[in-house]
Tab-separated table of C-alpha atoms (C1' of nucleotides) in Angstrom:
chain	number	residue	atom	x	y	z
C	1	MET	CA	69.172	1.003	-74.573
C	2	THR	CA	70.415	-2.304	-73.776
C	3	LEU	CA	70.591	-3.168	-69.986
C	4	SER	CA	73.434	-4.804	-68.083
C	5	ARG	CA	72.327	-7.638	-66.133
C	6	SER	CA	72.142	-5.993	-62.704
C	7	THR	CA	69.355	-3.597	-63.755
C	8	LYS	CA	65.877	-4.340	-62.347
C	9	ARG	CA	62.519	-3.204	-63.404
C	10	HIS	CA	60.080	-2.207	-61.020
C	11	LYS	CA	56.740	0.015	-60.671
C	12	ALA	CA	56.627	2.534	-58.048
C	13	GLU	CA	53.418	3.308	-56.347
C	14	THR	CA	52.379	7.214	-56.675
C	15	GLY	CA	54.250	9.082	-54.080
C	16	LYS	CA	56.835	6.892	-53.383
C	17	GLU	CA	60.356	8.416	-52.765
C	18	LEU	CA	62.882	7.456	-55.702
C	19	MET	CA	65.901	8.761	-55.047
C	20	SER	CA	67.645	11.631	-53.127
C	21	ASP	CA	70.463	13.382	-54.734
C	22	VAL	CA	71.307	14.071	-51.297
C	23	GLY	CA	72.731	10.706	-49.684
C	24	SER	CA	73.847	7.497	-50.433
C	25	VAL	CA	70.916	6.510	-52.903
C	26	ASP	CA	73.406	5.890	-55.954
C	27	ARG	CA	71.060	4.619	-58.779
C	28	PHE	CA	70.276	5.799	-62.023
C	29	SER	CA	67.246	5.028	-63.753
C	30	ASN	CA	65.039	5.447	-67.027
C	31	VAL	CA	61.508	6.294	-66.791
C	32	LEU	CA	59.542	3.746	-68.887
C	33	SER	CA	56.195	5.143	-68.204
C	34	GLY	CA	54.123	7.629	-65.795
C	35	VAL	CA	55.596	11.024	-64.614
C	36	VAL	CA	58.380	11.625	-61.750
C	37	LYS	CA	58.718	14.935	-59.854
C	38	LEU	CA	61.918	16.388	-58.802
C	39	THR	CA	61.513	18.457	-55.541
C	40	LYS	CA	63.600	20.656	-53.437
C	41	THR	CA	62.283	21.480	-49.896
C	42	LEU	CA	63.393	24.530	-47.604
C	43	SER	CA	64.321	23.770	-43.972
C	44	ASP	CA	60.657	25.295	-42.896
C	45	GLY	CA	58.863	23.031	-45.161
C	46	ARG	CA	58.276	25.282	-48.226
C	47	GLN	CA	58.519	23.144	-51.473
C	48	GLN	CA	59.121	23.661	-54.977
C	49	ILE	CA	59.044	21.191	-57.776
C	50	VAL	CA	62.252	21.743	-60.091
C	51	GLY	CA	61.554	19.235	-62.673
C	52	LEU	CA	59.133	16.818	-64.232
C	53	GLN	CA	60.594	13.673	-65.975
C	54	PHE	CA	58.145	11.796	-68.373
C	55	ALA	CA	59.167	8.603	-70.376
C	56	PRO	CA	61.687	8.040	-71.668
C	57	ASP	CA	63.719	10.395	-69.636
C	58	PHE	CA	66.593	9.331	-67.852
C	59	LEU	CA	66.852	9.846	-63.903
C	60	GLY	CA	70.004	10.592	-61.890
C	61	ARG	CA	72.380	13.026	-61.329
C	62	PRO	CA	75.827	11.273	-62.482
C	63	PHE	CA	79.289	12.322	-60.990
C	64	GLN	CA	78.577	13.413	-57.429
C	65	ALA	CA	75.678	14.781	-56.409
C	66	GLU	CA	75.407	17.583	-53.847
C	67	SER	CA	72.100	19.418	-55.165
C	68	THR	CA	69.552	17.777	-52.613
C	69	VAL	CA	67.107	16.993	-55.120
C	70	THR	CA	64.431	14.349	-54.321
C	71	ALA	CA	62.856	12.354	-56.880
C	72	GLU	CA	59.043	11.069	-56.246
C	73	ALA	CA	56.899	9.032	-58.537
C	74	ALA	CA	53.862	11.708	-59.301
C	75	THR	CA	51.874	9.247	-60.985
C	76	GLU	CA	52.297	5.047	-61.177
C	77	VAL	CA	55.901	4.619	-62.630
C	78	GLU	CA	57.624	2.027	-64.540
C	79	LEU	CA	61.414	2.320	-63.805
C	80	CYS	CA	64.246	0.450	-65.243
C	81	SER	CA	67.018	1.380	-62.571
C	82	PHE	CA	70.594	0.216	-61.975
C	83	PRO	CA	73.574	1.052	-59.909
C	84	ARG	CA	76.006	4.181	-60.811
C	85	GLN	CA	78.820	1.553	-61.574
C	86	ALA	CA	76.662	0.134	-64.406
C	87	LEU	CA	75.791	3.489	-65.871
C	88	GLU	CA	79.607	4.495	-65.967
C	89	ARG	CA	80.864	1.164	-67.329
C	90	MET	CA	78.125	1.453	-70.037
C	91	MET	CA	79.455	5.045	-70.697
C	92	LYS	CA	82.812	3.526	-71.242
C	93	GLU	CA	81.563	1.095	-73.573
C	94	GLN	CA	79.772	3.294	-75.719
C	95	PRO	CA	80.673	6.782	-75.556
C	96	ASP	CA	77.421	7.623	-77.465
C	97	LEU	CA	75.466	7.241	-74.104
C	98	GLU	CA	77.286	9.973	-72.573
C	99	HIS	CA	76.546	11.999	-75.731
C	100	ARG	CA	72.906	11.379	-75.235
C	101	LEU	CA	72.919	11.931	-71.627
C	102	LEU	CA	74.222	15.333	-72.267
C	103	GLU	CA	71.528	15.921	-74.986
C	104	GLN	CA	69.028	15.033	-72.430
C	105	LYS	CA	70.394	17.296	-69.627
C	106	LEU	CA	70.712	20.222	-71.997
C	107	ARG	CA	67.061	19.829	-72.415
C	108	GLU	CA	66.160	19.807	-68.736
C	109	LEU	CA	68.328	23.072	-68.325
C	110	ASP	CA	66.398	24.476	-71.142
C	111	GLN	CA	62.927	23.464	-69.576
C	112	ALA	CA	64.263	24.829	-66.254
C	113	ARG	CA	65.275	28.267	-67.639
C	114	GLU	CA	61.639	28.157	-69.103
C	115	TRP	CA	60.121	27.547	-65.721
C	116	MET	CA	62.277	30.296	-64.286
C	117	VAL	CA	60.543	32.641	-66.603
C	118	ALA	CA	57.219	31.741	-65.608
C	119	LEU	CA	58.323	31.840	-61.689
C	120	GLY	CA	60.171	35.063	-61.747
C	121	ARG	CA	57.912	36.927	-64.342
C	122	LYS	CA	54.512	35.252	-65.349
C	123	THR	CA	50.802	36.351	-63.419
C	124	ALA	CA	49.096	33.155	-61.752
C	125	ALA	CA	46.858	32.801	-64.628
C	126	GLU	CA	49.705	32.898	-67.004
C	127	LYS	CA	51.382	29.945	-65.009
C	128	ILE	CA	48.377	27.829	-64.928
C	129	ALA	CA	47.875	28.258	-68.746
C	130	SER	CA	51.557	27.663	-69.240
C	131	PHE	CA	51.308	24.217	-67.104
C	132	LEU	CA	48.459	23.034	-68.836
C	133	LEU	CA	50.328	23.651	-72.210
C	134	MET	CA	53.285	21.727	-71.115
C	135	ILE	CA	51.537	18.886	-69.771
C	136	ALA	CA	49.336	18.575	-72.991
C	137	ARG	CA	52.554	18.687	-74.945
C	138	ASN	CA	54.268	15.729	-72.770
C	139	ILE	CA	51.148	13.780	-72.135
C	140	ASP	CA	48.179	13.663	-74.881
C	141	PRO	CA	48.995	10.226	-76.283
C	142	ALA	CA	47.595	11.719	-79.732
C	143	ALA	CA	49.886	14.787	-79.391
C	144	GLY	CA	50.568	15.287	-82.970
C	145	PRO	CA	52.173	18.556	-83.776
C	146	GLU	CA	49.022	19.836	-85.724
C	147	ARG	CA	46.463	18.910	-83.136
C	148	ARG	CA	43.732	21.506	-82.372
C	149	GLY	CA	42.678	20.002	-79.211
C	150	ALA	CA	44.110	17.694	-76.680
C	151	SER	CA	42.797	15.450	-73.475
C	152	PHE	CA	44.907	14.374	-70.768
C	153	ASP	CA	45.064	13.336	-67.154
C	154	LEU	CA	46.894	15.930	-65.000
C	155	PRO	CA	49.655	13.989	-63.436
C	156	LEU	CA	49.748	16.284	-60.490
C	157	SER	CA	47.404	17.244	-57.685
C	158	ARG	CA	46.469	20.895	-57.137
C	159	ALA	CA	48.752	20.884	-54.143
C	160	GLU	CA	51.724	19.807	-56.579
C	161	ILE	CA	50.668	22.039	-59.120
C	162	ALA	CA	50.810	24.801	-56.576
C	163	ASP	CA	54.332	23.652	-55.546
C	164	PHE	CA	55.723	23.575	-59.246
C	165	LEU	CA	54.411	27.071	-60.196
C	166	GLY	CA	55.194	28.944	-56.873
C	167	LEU	CA	51.413	29.326	-56.018
C	168	THR	CA	49.215	28.162	-53.284
C	169	VAL	CA	46.261	25.609	-53.809
C	170	GLU	CA	43.782	28.008	-53.658
C	171	THR	CA	45.134	30.181	-56.253
C	172	VAL	CA	45.371	26.939	-58.322
C	173	SER	CA	41.904	26.264	-57.958
C	174	ARG	CA	40.591	29.454	-58.738
C	175	GLN	CA	42.734	30.209	-61.717
C	176	ILE	CA	41.497	26.493	-63.036
C	177	THR	CA	37.932	27.428	-62.270
C	178	ARG	CA	38.488	30.658	-63.903
C	179	LEU	CA	39.671	28.786	-67.458
C	180	ARG	CA	36.566	26.378	-67.037
C	181	GLY	CA	34.216	29.137	-66.655
C	182	GLU	CA	35.698	31.161	-69.948
C	183	LYS	CA	35.057	27.637	-71.611
C	184	VAL	CA	39.115	27.406	-72.415
C	185	ILE	CA	39.445	23.988	-70.751
C	186	ARG	CA	37.026	21.614	-69.758
C	187	VAL	CA	37.541	19.049	-66.441
C	188	GLU	CA	36.175	15.925	-65.497
C	189	ASN	CA	36.903	14.175	-62.043
C	190	ASN	CA	39.388	17.340	-60.999
C	191	ARG	CA	42.131	15.268	-62.737
C	192	HIS	CA	40.903	14.997	-66.698
C	193	VAL	CA	41.523	18.201	-68.594
C	194	THR	CA	40.138	18.813	-72.202
C	195	VAL	CA	41.507	21.747	-74.357
C	196	ASP	CA	39.387	22.089	-77.277
C	197	ASP	CA	41.420	24.937	-78.729
C	198	ILE	CA	45.228	24.941	-77.714
C	199	GLN	CA	45.768	28.174	-79.519
C	200	ARG	CA	43.282	29.817	-77.046
C	201	LEU	CA	45.256	28.185	-74.130
C	202	ALA	CA	48.629	29.207	-75.656
C	203	ALA	CA	47.616	32.869	-75.886
C	204	ARG	CA	46.838	32.867	-72.160
C	205	ALA	CA	50.506	31.678	-71.409
C	206	GLY	CA	52.141	35.137	-71.484
C	207	ASP	CA	55.183	34.163	-73.902
I	1	MET	CA	92.070	23.985	-72.946
I	2	THR	CA	93.780	24.300	-76.038
I	3	LEU	CA	92.665	26.491	-78.860
I	4	SER	CA	91.913	25.904	-82.390
I	5	ARG	CA	93.337	28.352	-84.901
I	6	SER	CA	89.891	29.566	-85.635
I	7	THR	CA	89.253	30.699	-82.250
I	8	LYS	CA	89.436	34.319	-81.290
I	9	ARG	CA	89.834	36.714	-78.377
I	10	HIS	CA	87.861	39.556	-77.693
I	11	LYS	CA	86.506	41.987	-74.999
I	12	ALA	CA	83.265	42.988	-74.989
I	13	GLU	CA	81.889	46.331	-73.335
I	14	THR	CA	79.169	45.888	-70.638
I	15	GLY	CA	75.676	45.501	-71.978
I	16	LYS	CA	76.768	44.231	-75.359
I	17	GLU	CA	74.708	41.304	-76.664
I	18	LEU	CA	77.164	38.333	-77.182
I	19	MET	CA	75.092	35.683	-78.793
I	20	SER	CA	71.584	34.427	-78.827
I	21	ASP	CA	70.620	30.919	-78.809
I	22	VAL	CA	67.685	31.562	-81.103
I	23	GLY	CA	68.855	32.293	-84.464
I	24	SER	CA	72.056	31.862	-86.537
I	25	VAL	CA	74.758	33.005	-84.097
I	26	ASP	CA	76.403	29.698	-83.980
I	27	ARG	CA	79.501	30.166	-81.675
I	28	PHE	CA	80.560	29.077	-78.507
I	29	SER	CA	82.910	30.591	-75.893
I	30	ASN	CA	84.818	30.587	-72.872
I	31	VAL	CA	84.441	33.184	-70.345
I	32	LEU	CA	87.995	34.210	-69.096
I	33	SER	CA	86.833	37.225	-66.983
I	34	GLY	CA	83.769	38.913	-66.110
I	35	VAL	CA	80.175	37.740	-65.858
I	36	VAL	CA	77.783	37.160	-68.456
I	37	LYS	CA	73.986	37.110	-68.138
I	38	LEU	CA	71.794	34.980	-69.859
I	39	THR	CA	68.079	36.164	-70.152
I	40	LYS	CA	64.845	35.351	-71.417
I	41	THR	CA	62.328	37.879	-72.555
I	42	LEU	CA	58.329	37.816	-72.919
I	43	SER	CA	56.761	39.391	-75.902
I	44	ASP	CA	55.483	42.302	-73.787
I	45	GLY	CA	58.987	42.995	-72.602
I	46	ARG	CA	59.075	41.414	-69.155
I	47	GLN	CA	62.602	39.858	-68.486
I	48	GLN	CA	63.953	37.164	-66.423
I	49	ILE	CA	67.785	36.467	-65.986
I	50	VAL	CA	68.053	32.519	-66.080
I	51	GLY	CA	71.786	32.314	-65.612
I	52	LEU	CA	74.920	34.123	-64.533
I	53	GLN	CA	77.932	32.722	-66.097
I	54	PHE	CA	81.510	33.386	-64.261
I	55	ALA	CA	85.010	32.574	-65.411
I	56	PRO	CA	85.880	29.949	-66.514
I	57	ASP	CA	82.526	28.708	-67.555
I	58	PHE	CA	81.690	27.676	-71.077
I	59	LEU	CA	79.238	29.603	-72.970
I	60	GLY	CA	76.874	28.274	-75.587
I	61	ARG	CA	74.367	25.597	-76.315
I	62	PRO	CA	75.647	23.066	-78.273
I	63	PHE	CA	73.475	20.532	-80.586
I	64	GLN	CA	70.808	22.870	-82.079
I	65	ALA	CA	69.409	25.894	-80.013
I	66	GLU	CA	65.752	26.093	-79.772
I	67	SER	CA	65.677	27.973	-76.442
I	68	THR	CA	65.771	31.473	-77.099
I	69	VAL	CA	68.179	32.638	-74.473
I	70	THR	CA	70.439	35.723	-74.936
I	71	ALA	CA	73.659	36.021	-73.697
I	72	GLU	CA	74.895	39.632	-72.612
I	73	ALA	CA	78.047	40.981	-71.125
I	74	ALA	CA	76.926	42.082	-67.712
I	75	THR	CA	80.578	43.529	-66.758
I	76	GLU	CA	83.661	43.992	-68.721
I	77	VAL	CA	83.918	40.420	-70.171
I	78	GLU	CA	86.905	38.567	-71.835
I	79	LEU	CA	85.733	35.876	-74.107
I	80	CYS	CA	87.244	33.013	-76.077
I	81	SER	CA	84.911	32.217	-78.833
I	82	PHE	CA	84.864	30.069	-81.620
I	83	PRO	CA	82.814	28.679	-84.238
I	84	ARG	CA	80.524	25.594	-83.421
I	85	GLN	CA	82.295	23.723	-85.890
I	86	ALA	CA	85.678	23.898	-84.198
I	87	LEU	CA	83.850	23.010	-80.876
I	88	GLU	CA	82.492	19.659	-82.562
I	89	ARG	CA	85.887	18.840	-84.102
I	90	MET	CA	87.733	19.490	-80.964
I	91	MET	CA	85.024	16.968	-79.081
I	92	LYS	CA	85.699	14.535	-81.633
I	93	GLU	CA	89.474	14.502	-81.010
I	94	GLN	CA	89.474	15.115	-77.397
I	95	PRO	CA	86.203	12.959	-75.844
I	96	ASP	CA	87.259	14.289	-72.438
I	97	LEU	CA	85.905	17.631	-73.679
I	98	GLU	CA	82.431	16.516	-74.076
I	99	HIS	CA	82.416	14.885	-70.655
I	100	ARG	CA	83.815	18.284	-69.268
I	101	LEU	CA	80.909	19.944	-70.988
I	102	LEU	CA	78.517	17.634	-69.619
I	103	GLU	CA	79.734	18.146	-66.038
I	104	GLN	CA	79.330	22.187	-66.473
I	105	LYS	CA	75.889	21.786	-67.819
I	106	LEU	CA	74.932	19.701	-64.719
I	107	ARG	CA	76.326	22.387	-62.413
I	108	GLU	CA	74.139	24.823	-64.485
I	109	LEU	CA	71.049	22.719	-64.135
I	110	ASP	CA	71.763	22.439	-60.235
I	111	GLN	CA	72.039	26.253	-60.283
I	112	ALA	CA	68.861	26.526	-62.244
I	113	ARG	CA	67.185	24.657	-59.755
I	114	GLU	CA	68.547	26.403	-56.949
I	115	TRP	CA	67.069	29.747	-58.156
I	116	MET	CA	63.797	28.063	-59.137
I	117	VAL	CA	63.232	27.383	-55.270
I	118	ALA	CA	64.288	31.005	-54.679
I	119	LEU	CA	61.697	32.156	-57.490
I	120	GLY	CA	59.011	30.222	-56.579
I	121	ARG	CA	59.107	30.107	-52.701
I	122	LYS	CA	61.274	32.458	-51.254
I	123	THR	CA	60.391	36.111	-49.837
I	124	ALA	CA	61.736	39.088	-51.381
I	125	ALA	CA	64.275	39.419	-48.433
I	126	GLU	CA	65.292	35.787	-48.613
I	127	LYS	CA	65.876	36.347	-52.604
I	128	ILE	CA	68.158	39.190	-51.909
I	129	ALA	CA	70.068	37.503	-49.348
I	130	SER	CA	70.591	34.456	-51.681
I	131	PHE	CA	71.895	36.537	-54.232
I	132	LEU	CA	74.089	38.476	-52.131
I	133	LEU	CA	75.636	35.107	-50.998
I	134	MET	CA	76.008	33.495	-54.495
I	135	ILE	CA	77.728	36.578	-55.564
I	136	ALA	CA	80.004	36.660	-52.664
I	137	ARG	CA	80.827	33.207	-53.297
I	138	ASN	CA	81.474	33.523	-57.153
I	139	ILE	CA	83.117	36.925	-57.122
I	140	ASP	CA	85.037	37.790	-53.695
I	141	PRO	CA	88.662	37.083	-54.965
I	142	ALA	CA	89.886	35.933	-51.629
I	143	ALA	CA	86.874	33.516	-51.004
I	144	GLY	CA	88.055	30.821	-49.165
I	145	PRO	CA	85.637	28.673	-47.648
I	146	GLU	CA	86.370	29.457	-44.220
I	147	ARG	CA	86.054	33.134	-44.542
I	148	ARG	CA	84.083	34.914	-41.929
I	149	GLY	CA	83.380	37.892	-44.169
I	150	ALA	CA	83.474	39.026	-47.868
I	151	SER	CA	84.003	42.068	-50.093
I	152	PHE	CA	82.931	42.282	-53.880
I	153	ASP	CA	81.584	44.485	-56.485
I	154	LEU	CA	78.124	43.489	-57.780
I	155	PRO	CA	77.788	42.746	-61.259
I	156	LEU	CA	74.505	43.705	-61.978
I	157	SER	CA	72.513	46.880	-61.493
I	158	ARG	CA	69.258	47.167	-59.138
I	159	ALA	CA	67.395	46.452	-62.247
I	160	GLU	CA	69.142	43.497	-63.270
I	161	ILE	CA	68.855	42.032	-60.039
I	162	ALA	CA	65.308	42.545	-60.064
I	163	ASP	CA	65.080	40.764	-63.362
I	164	PHE	CA	67.179	37.838	-61.701
I	165	LEU	CA	65.022	37.597	-58.455
I	166	GLY	CA	61.570	38.374	-60.110
I	167	LEU	CA	61.357	41.425	-58.252
I	168	THR	CA	60.886	45.224	-59.049
I	169	VAL	CA	64.018	47.519	-58.863
I	170	GLU	CA	62.116	49.500	-55.941
I	171	THR	CA	61.624	45.991	-53.918
I	172	VAL	CA	65.699	45.493	-54.604
I	173	SER	CA	66.446	48.795	-53.308
I	174	ARG	CA	64.415	48.469	-50.310
I	175	GLN	CA	65.710	45.244	-49.227
I	176	ILE	CA	69.231	46.196	-50.101
I	177	THR	CA	68.467	49.281	-47.813
I	178	ARG	CA	66.926	47.045	-45.100
I	179	LEU	CA	69.825	44.744	-44.933
I	180	ARG	CA	72.162	47.790	-44.657
I	181	GLY	CA	70.099	49.404	-42.031
I	182	GLU	CA	70.377	45.966	-39.993
I	183	LYS	CA	74.222	45.894	-40.488
I	184	VAL	CA	74.312	42.924	-42.327
I	185	ILE	CA	76.024	44.405	-45.174
I	186	ARG	CA	77.838	47.782	-45.686
I	187	VAL	CA	77.633	49.338	-49.089
I	188	GLU	CA	79.793	51.622	-51.019
I	189	ASN	CA	79.154	53.786	-54.207
I	190	ASN	CA	75.935	51.418	-54.815
I	191	ARG	CA	77.797	48.740	-56.304
I	192	HIS	CA	80.498	47.700	-53.823
I	193	VAL	CA	79.286	45.500	-50.853
I	194	THR	CA	81.127	44.347	-47.551
I	195	VAL	CA	79.659	41.386	-45.701
I	196	ASP	CA	81.382	41.091	-42.077
I	197	ASP	CA	79.633	37.942	-41.013
I	198	ILE	CA	78.449	35.581	-43.791
I	199	GLN	CA	76.645	33.383	-41.413
I	200	ARG	CA	74.435	36.268	-40.510
I	201	LEU	CA	73.734	36.772	-44.223
I	202	ALA	CA	73.228	33.255	-44.777
I	203	ALA	CA	70.428	32.861	-41.968
I	204	ARG	CA	68.485	35.154	-43.788
I	205	ALA	CA	68.444	33.372	-47.121
I	206	GLY	CA	65.789	30.847	-45.994
I	207	ASP	CA	67.204	27.519	-46.904
G	1	DC	C1'	78.021	73.502	-63.652
G	2	DG	C1'	74.236	70.847	-65.827
G	3	DG	C1'	71.907	66.897	-67.882
G	4	DC	C1'	70.963	62.311	-67.581
G	5	DC	C1'	70.761	57.982	-65.552
G	6	DT	C1'	70.480	55.088	-61.471
G	7	DT	C1'	68.941	54.317	-57.004
G	8	DT	C1'	66.303	55.612	-53.119
G	9	DT	C1'	62.029	56.873	-50.660
G	10	DG	C1'	57.190	58.023	-50.007
G	11	DA	C1'	52.168	57.006	-50.993
G	12	DC	C1'	48.688	54.154	-52.608
G	13	DG	C1'	46.801	49.870	-55.183
G	14	DT	C1'	46.429	44.979	-55.970
G	15	DC	C1'	47.293	40.285	-56.688
G	16	DA	C1'	48.008	36.420	-54.636
G	17	DA	C1'	48.236	34.612	-49.439
G	18	DT	C1'	45.964	33.349	-45.654
G	19	DC	C1'	42.255	31.962	-42.875
G	20	DA	C1'	38.001	29.666	-42.757
G	21	DA	C1'	34.528	26.497	-43.999
G	22	DA	C1'	31.575	24.388	-47.278
G	23	DA	C1'	31.470	21.033	-51.055
G	24	DT	C1'	33.248	17.195	-53.754
G	25	DT	C1'	35.871	12.916	-54.540
G	26	DT	C1'	38.240	8.885	-52.667
G	27	DG	C1'	38.994	5.145	-49.803
G	28	DT	C1'	37.239	1.633	-46.427
G	29	DG	C1'	34.746	-1.650	-44.013
G	30	DG	C1'	30.712	-3.589	-43.187
L	1	DC	C1'	26.233	-1.358	-52.814
L	2	DC	C1'	25.898	1.774	-48.964
L	3	DA	C1'	27.597	4.458	-45.128
L	4	DC	C1'	31.341	6.934	-43.183
L	5	DA	C1'	35.648	8.985	-42.743
L	6	DA	C1'	39.663	11.219	-44.639
L	7	DA	C1'	41.643	13.863	-48.173
L	8	DT	C1'	41.081	17.103	-51.840
L	9	DT	C1'	38.981	20.743	-54.111
L	10	DT	C1'	36.261	24.633	-54.162
L	11	DT	C1'	34.223	29.084	-52.371
L	12	DG	C1'	34.320	33.053	-49.460
L	13	DA	C1'	36.202	36.843	-46.762
L	14	DT	C1'	40.219	39.448	-45.407
L	15	DT	C1'	44.958	40.529	-44.967
L	16	DG	C1'	49.443	41.642	-46.444
L	17	DA	C1'	53.691	41.792	-49.278
L	18	DC	C1'	54.877	43.274	-53.497
L	19	DG	C1'	54.085	46.083	-57.269
L	20	DT	C1'	52.893	50.844	-59.296
L	21	DC	C1'	53.114	55.606	-59.663
L	22	DA	C1'	55.427	59.822	-58.693
L	23	DA	C1'	59.209	62.571	-57.107
L	24	DA	C1'	63.279	63.346	-54.546
L	25	DA	C1'	68.430	61.917	-54.086
L	26	DG	C1'	72.734	60.813	-55.515
L	27	DG	C1'	76.371	59.614	-58.887
L	28	DC	C1'	78.681	60.094	-63.514
L	29	DC	C1'	80.281	62.321	-67.473
L	30	DG	C1'	80.439	65.834	-70.649
DNA sequence: CGGCCTTTTGACGTCAATCAAAATTTGTGG
DNA sequence: CCACAAATTTTGATTGACGTCAAAAGGCCG
């Protein structure tokens, strides 16, 4: 994608709020590396992560934003960000862009619905397995489709995983411990996960 | 929207499967009246409703469909349906169409994320209140924004509501009974609901 | 009226939440 | 590099909200 002159690049430290659809922040970005989490919060503080964006996803909600989603860097993130105006000009000049945006949003919608099934109908154990599987597929640098194993750093803390899966930290921890006990995964430094046999993990995802 | 010659109109009886994104069914529709439910099912039969489409929503997932969503009529439905080919031709002739499709998909994405919060973080009571509120806003014929009350037929059975909210039929029934006992809603014939004070209902939705 | 399906109600069980505290990791300054 | 503080993760004990199982009540249509 060619960038207009008004774009800028920057790194965001972990946890930094990148943009909130709720208010005046009126920018649009491209995730160059890292993971961005989209969260929604209830008035009493309960939180739910409603999406994760990996490179090279677009980031932002064009055409008005009433949806009160907050985007935060989950890991070190490199963004290429530009004002809404630039996006809209680019879309005029290059209608293909709007098409690609539609395709990405359709993918996001598919993913959101995938997670609705997990949130509504899967057990804690199945949620964790599904989550690890999803991360493995998105993050493992050598993620060929025919790989038997995978190894990756979790982009989220236990608390964030809980917010993603509609669980508590304690339940997340227990389920990960259980998977480790059953040798489905190995965990180093709490963040690095190795899956020797992805099929065995997939078998626990409940699909 | 102008319809190409190859389009057709038909009514679907309740419960009829309209299209499945999984396979060869390759049509695209417009909901003219009624409610269509989008469901996903796990291999052991657990089901989750991942979306409800009200008139005048589009229905269908253009540009390949790997997402195994099934669309079914929840009520009597009038559709205007046409083959994918027609849609793609129409999009070429009228680029505005693709733009409107994008806007609708963005709305659907917002809604999906709204429900992710409910599924992951709300209590059974809050889920029911949120659901009734959503239906009231979409269905009540006289739903002016400044109405104090609302009255409508539920487009879903208790079992379907359960599948939408990630609950069991029994829990749905108990929560509705509870709301009735507290005079937040009145229910006639199990399907018709009257809300005298929408604010009181909204206060229980937990947002 | 009678069978069938949906909804409600009741008794009980269980999975995940809550509460509490220990263990481990991470970060900071000397 | 180590010592200490803070944050994160794990583990344990207990509770509670919702699920499960069972049966009664209510609607719908022949």
